[in-house]
Amino acid sequence: MSALAPWQQRVYDRAATALDNGRLGHGLLLCGPAQLGKREVAERLARRVLCASPVAGGEPCGLCRSCRLLDARSQADPVEVRPDGRLAHPWGHPAHPDLLLVGHAVNHKVRPPKPRSEIVIDQVRELGEQMALTPQYGRARVAIIDPGEALNTAAANALLKTLEEPVPGRYLWLVASEPARLPATIRSRCQKLEFRLPPREQARQWLLAQGHEPALAEEALEAARGHPGQAHAWLEAGVLELRREVAHGLDGIAGGSLAAPALAQAWCSDDRAGLRLRLAADLALARAAASLTDPVRTRSLAAWFDRANKARDLLRTTVRADLVVVELLLAWRAVHARPG
Ligand SMILES: [Zn+2]
């Protein structure tokens, strides 16, 4: 099993101590920025809870039936969709009968079947029934709901009942990168485990340990505003090249060498328009921070940052993407047009 990153280990250790001292709540909310590995920590904790013969320090043995069943599960992607649209390893039925996973289930009532955008009440009801059963391997039952903010209102209300009637040896863990979207009633009944961005140097060291070149690691960390998980994902997906392309495009618009409609079309020609706008917004923010001696420029760049984020939201609606982007690019040119 791979080592946890330092920021994951910090959270894991805290929860493990609470668990060992009998202070770990029935309901847990693992929250913090996306891509910091919250789910992985939840699964490691489940391993600790479910292992039948923990070794010194309470760590799972890796050899018992529970540990082996959990390993069997972790080798398969739980959201892998088979060609017929069914999940190869449906959520809620992992190899270990005492680990229950609830996520975006596949809706078979639509053709072709596709994952639902919300976690619905039937899933939570089924979870409640499962949680009421005796653990099959003795120690406990753990349910992980990920992403927690996908619970719709009815599902959240149903979950509240389960949270309000804690049963010993039953754990209900929610994973959420936007916990504010969860109902306050749910949040208040969960013990919070918060993931935070690590210090810059720690993030850099971690990226180097993942095998990235120092200069690229630095650039990615800059682009991701210090978020190592994001930087890693971007390095893997070649997003730095895209960021350079976006910067080049913005310079061309500012300097007048590129036409806004042509660039807008290029930006909207594939499924990365939203990502380009996000990168553009971040570039504007970085430039705003670098021009603090020029308050007018700082203000207009900050305003453009907001505008770019709003445009990104608009892309998810039915408006014509290229028209939204043209307006945004013309606004960028206006930001850089110097009076007189
Ligand atoms: Zn074990």
XYZ file of C-alpha atoms and ligand atoms in Angstrom:
341
model
C 0.000 0.000 0.000
C 1.418 3.435 -0.880
C 2.361 5.878 1.862
C -0.057 8.662 2.647
C 0.986 12.227 1.801
C 1.957 14.308 4.871
C -1.310 16.271 4.841
C -3.273 12.994 4.654
C -1.192 11.424 7.404
C -1.868 14.375 9.720
C -5.641 13.878 9.397
C -5.378 10.102 9.559
C -3.306 10.220 12.766
C -5.794 12.557 14.410
C -8.724 10.295 13.559
C -6.822 7.143 14.527
C -6.010 8.583 17.955
C -9.642 9.560 18.464
C -10.682 6.074 17.365
C -8.259 4.356 19.745
C -9.468 6.517 22.623
C -13.100 5.829 21.807
C -13.654 9.476 20.920
C -14.349 9.074 17.222
C -17.910 10.140 16.545
C -20.487 8.010 14.792
C -20.784 10.617 12.054
C -17.660 12.039 10.474
C -17.258 14.759 7.869
C -14.004 14.612 5.915
C -13.816 17.978 4.220
C -11.340 20.250 2.458
C -10.232 21.094 -1.088
C -10.816 18.494 -3.809
C -7.931 16.265 -4.866
C -6.200 16.102 -1.494
C -7.024 12.399 -1.123
C -9.858 12.578 1.425
C -11.504 9.417 0.153
C -8.237 7.503 0.439
C -7.938 8.525 4.099
C -11.540 7.432 4.735
C -10.746 4.011 3.259
C -7.559 3.702 5.324
C -9.567 4.480 8.440
C -12.139 1.869 7.440
C -9.295 -0.630 7.187
C -8.179 0.263 10.694
C -11.713 -0.124 12.026
C -12.433 -3.401 10.242
C -9.129 -5.291 10.695
C -9.658 -8.355 12.885
C -6.172 -8.450 14.412
C -4.510 -5.029 14.393
C -0.764 -4.903 14.997
C 1.100 -2.594 17.393
C -0.179 0.978 17.251
C -3.568 -0.223 16.070
C -2.521 -0.413 12.413
C -4.313 -3.020 10.254
C -2.439 -6.348 9.917
C -2.852 -6.725 6.152
C -3.306 -10.482 6.553
C -6.697 -11.145 8.106
C -9.771 -11.880 6.034
C -11.019 -8.288 6.429
C -7.751 -6.770 5.241
C -7.574 -9.156 2.289
C -11.147 -8.407 1.265
C -10.437 -4.683 1.425
C -7.332 -5.168 -0.735
C -9.387 -7.087 -3.268
C -11.727 -4.150 -3.461
C -9.116 -1.460 -3.718
C -7.638 -3.072 -6.829
C -10.839 -2.494 -8.741
C -12.206 0.859 -9.716
C -15.626 1.057 -8.062
C -17.033 3.381 -10.689
C -15.841 1.457 -13.709
C -18.756 1.260 -16.131
C -19.083 -1.854 -18.272
C -19.938 -1.541 -21.969
C -23.579 -2.330 -21.200
C -23.643 0.687 -18.894
C -23.740 -1.286 -15.651
C -21.132 -0.763 -12.996
C -18.508 -3.492 -12.896
C -18.324 -2.995 -9.125
C -21.545 -1.300 -8.103
C -21.350 1.174 -5.262
C -22.778 -0.241 -2.062
C -21.531 -3.750 -2.853
C -17.766 -3.747 -2.397
C -15.959 -7.006 -1.692
C -16.038 -6.437 2.087
C -19.608 -6.807 3.333
C -19.014 -4.398 6.241
C -17.785 -1.523 4.080
C -20.647 0.249 2.358
C -20.008 2.859 -0.289
C -22.607 5.317 -1.471
C -21.928 7.578 -4.427
C -23.283 8.469 -7.845
C -25.241 5.295 -8.608
C -26.081 4.381 -12.171
C -29.648 5.069 -13.206
C -30.879 2.117 -15.253
C -34.198 3.740 -16.059
C -32.600 5.928 -18.732
C -31.146 4.771 -22.057
C -28.225 4.462 -22.110
C -27.916 4.047 -18.329
C -25.765 6.771 -16.775
C -24.637 7.845 -13.293
C -27.176 9.967 -11.455
C -26.148 13.534 -10.638
C -27.532 13.190 -7.092
C -27.518 10.654 -4.294
C -31.189 9.747 -3.910
C -33.359 8.668 -0.980
C -33.541 4.995 -2.005
C -29.774 4.729 -1.651
C -29.886 6.218 1.846
C -32.779 3.958 2.889
C -30.895 0.915 1.693
C -27.849 2.157 3.573
C -29.932 2.510 6.756
C -31.098 -1.097 6.426
C -27.552 -2.326 5.792
C -26.204 -0.402 8.760
C -28.775 -1.994 11.044
C -27.458 -5.484 10.257
C -24.874 -7.267 12.396
C -21.327 -6.917 11.036
C -20.411 -10.039 9.084
C -16.822 -10.134 10.319
C -17.434 -9.127 13.870
C -16.116 -5.667 14.562
C -18.055 -2.889 12.878
C -19.795 -1.574 9.795
C -18.534 1.502 7.987
C -20.400 3.546 5.393
C -18.636 6.117 3.234
C -20.741 8.634 1.351
C -18.777 10.363 -1.389
C -19.436 13.030 -2.522
C -21.550 14.004 0.481
C -22.751 17.193 -1.186
C -24.448 15.091 -3.881
C -27.148 14.066 -1.373
C -30.395 15.651 -2.475
C -32.783 17.126 0.103
C -34.882 14.010 0.617
C -31.785 11.832 0.872
C -30.182 14.219 3.374
C -33.315 14.174 5.521
C -33.350 10.393 5.496
C -29.678 10.331 6.435
C -30.365 12.626 9.368
C -32.407 9.857 10.961
C -29.475 7.464 10.769
C -27.158 10.125 12.218
C -29.513 10.866 15.082
C -29.760 7.267 16.213
C -26.148 6.153 16.528
C -25.554 2.430 17.028
C -22.267 1.258 18.617
C -19.835 -0.129 16.060
C -21.472 1.737 13.182
C -19.634 4.543 11.406
C -21.044 6.933 8.866
C -18.472 9.037 7.064
C -19.173 11.796 4.584
C -16.551 13.068 2.159
C -17.109 16.602 0.870
C -15.009 19.215 -0.890
C -17.846 21.728 -0.616
C -19.257 21.024 2.861
C -21.171 24.318 2.801
C -23.555 22.667 0.344
C -24.539 20.102 2.966
C -27.535 20.938 5.157
C -26.455 22.502 8.474
C -28.410 19.797 10.297
C -26.108 17.150 8.819
C -22.935 19.147 9.392
C -23.753 19.801 13.032
C -24.142 16.073 13.720
C -20.768 15.151 12.268
C -17.339 15.392 13.789
C -15.222 17.400 11.363
C -11.915 16.172 9.940
C -10.498 19.020 7.920
C -7.924 18.648 5.170
C -5.750 21.695 4.520
C -3.230 22.654 1.858
C 0.256 21.819 3.124
C 3.058 24.403 3.442
C 4.613 25.240 0.061
C 7.899 23.405 0.695
C 6.094 20.237 1.774
C 3.927 20.389 -1.352
C 7.038 20.824 -3.504
C 8.838 17.893 -1.876
C 5.798 15.693 -2.362
C 5.596 16.580 -6.071
C 9.296 15.742 -6.494
C 8.671 12.415 -4.755
C 5.991 11.708 -7.382
C 8.772 11.951 -9.973
C 8.127 15.421 -11.414
C 10.946 17.668 -12.643
C 11.756 20.457 -10.138
C 11.102 23.315 -12.574
C 7.802 21.821 -13.759
C 6.752 21.026 -10.193
C 7.355 24.669 -9.276
C 5.390 25.956 -12.278
C 2.486 23.573 -11.599
C 2.384 24.522 -7.940
C 2.299 28.178 -8.946
C -0.561 27.483 -11.378
C -2.490 25.464 -8.797
C -1.946 28.126 -6.123
C -0.062 25.784 -3.823
C -2.400 22.796 -4.164
C -0.159 19.716 -4.581
C -2.941 17.306 -5.614
C -4.157 19.726 -8.261
C -0.591 20.407 -9.444
C 0.041 16.666 -9.741
C -3.172 16.069 -11.690
C -2.346 18.967 -14.012
C 1.185 17.721 -14.608
C -0.203 14.301 -15.483
C -2.783 15.743 -17.869
C -0.497 18.236 -19.614
C -2.376 21.253 -18.289
C 0.773 23.389 -18.031
C 1.012 23.497 -21.833
C -2.610 24.568 -21.917
C -1.855 27.297 -19.351
C 1.000 28.618 -21.515
C -1.314 28.582 -24.530
C -3.943 30.527 -22.562
C -1.360 33.088 -21.383
C -0.146 33.490 -24.959
C -3.720 33.980 -26.161
C -4.462 36.585 -23.518
C -1.290 38.489 -24.428
C -2.329 38.397 -28.081
C -5.730 39.854 -27.204
C -4.213 42.547 -24.977
C -1.659 43.507 -27.633
C -4.160 43.423 -30.501
C -2.372 40.709 -32.505
C -5.210 38.213 -32.015
C -8.897 38.648 -32.841
C -11.300 37.847 -30.007
C -13.792 35.800 -32.096
C -11.056 33.566 -33.525
C -9.490 32.914 -30.127
C -12.912 32.299 -28.569
C -13.622 29.686 -31.204
C -10.292 28.011 -30.587
C -10.917 27.967 -26.832
C -14.349 26.408 -27.321
C -13.265 23.867 -29.930
C -12.914 21.003 -27.429
C -14.181 20.099 -23.956
C -11.555 22.181 -22.162
C -13.203 25.609 -22.479
C -14.073 25.629 -18.764
C -10.548 24.688 -17.807
C -9.117 27.434 -20.059
C -11.331 30.019 -18.337
C -10.233 28.781 -14.952
C -6.582 29.068 -15.963
C -7.223 32.510 -17.457
C -8.936 33.648 -14.246
C -5.987 32.448 -12.187
C -3.532 34.220 -14.478
C -5.504 37.442 -14.031
C -5.390 37.003 -10.275
C -1.633 36.402 -10.311
C -1.136 39.530 -12.400
C -3.393 41.527 -10.094
C -1.268 40.451 -7.145
C 1.878 41.448 -9.050
C 0.622 44.952 -9.832
C -0.287 46.204 -6.377
C 1.531 49.479 -7.050
C -1.088 50.247 -9.693
C -4.426 50.108 -7.833
C -6.542 50.864 -10.919
C -5.003 47.968 -12.809
C -5.281 45.667 -9.785
C -8.970 46.483 -9.430
C -9.773 45.929 -13.082
C -7.874 42.622 -13.143
C -9.726 41.481 -10.016
C -13.025 42.441 -11.663
C -12.026 40.455 -14.742
C -11.212 37.472 -12.512
C -14.819 37.555 -11.202
C -16.117 37.916 -14.698
C -14.129 34.934 -15.954
C -15.502 32.778 -13.131
C -19.055 33.857 -13.947
C -18.441 33.043 -17.601
C -17.251 29.598 -16.550
C -20.546 29.040 -14.722
C -22.398 30.181 -17.853
C -20.619 27.549 -19.938
C -22.517 24.905 -17.986
C -25.825 26.348 -19.203
C -27.235 26.275 -22.694
C -25.779 29.597 -23.865
C -23.413 29.579 -26.816
C -19.998 29.166 -25.254
C -18.038 31.048 -27.904
C -20.226 34.152 -27.491
C -19.609 34.169 -23.745
C -15.881 33.843 -24.328
C -15.778 36.595 -26.988
C -17.278 39.065 -24.524
C -14.831 38.018 -21.880
C -11.883 38.457 -24.235
C -13.082 41.890 -25.318
C -13.264 42.831 -21.633
C -9.675 41.604 -21.271
C -8.612 43.918 -24.109
C -10.403 46.788 -22.384
C -8.541 46.091 -19.146
C -5.275 46.541 -21.014
C -6.266 49.530 -23.124
C -4.401 52.458 -21.594
C -6.216 55.783 -21.636
C -4.534 58.467 -23.715
Zn -6.264 -7.255 9.349
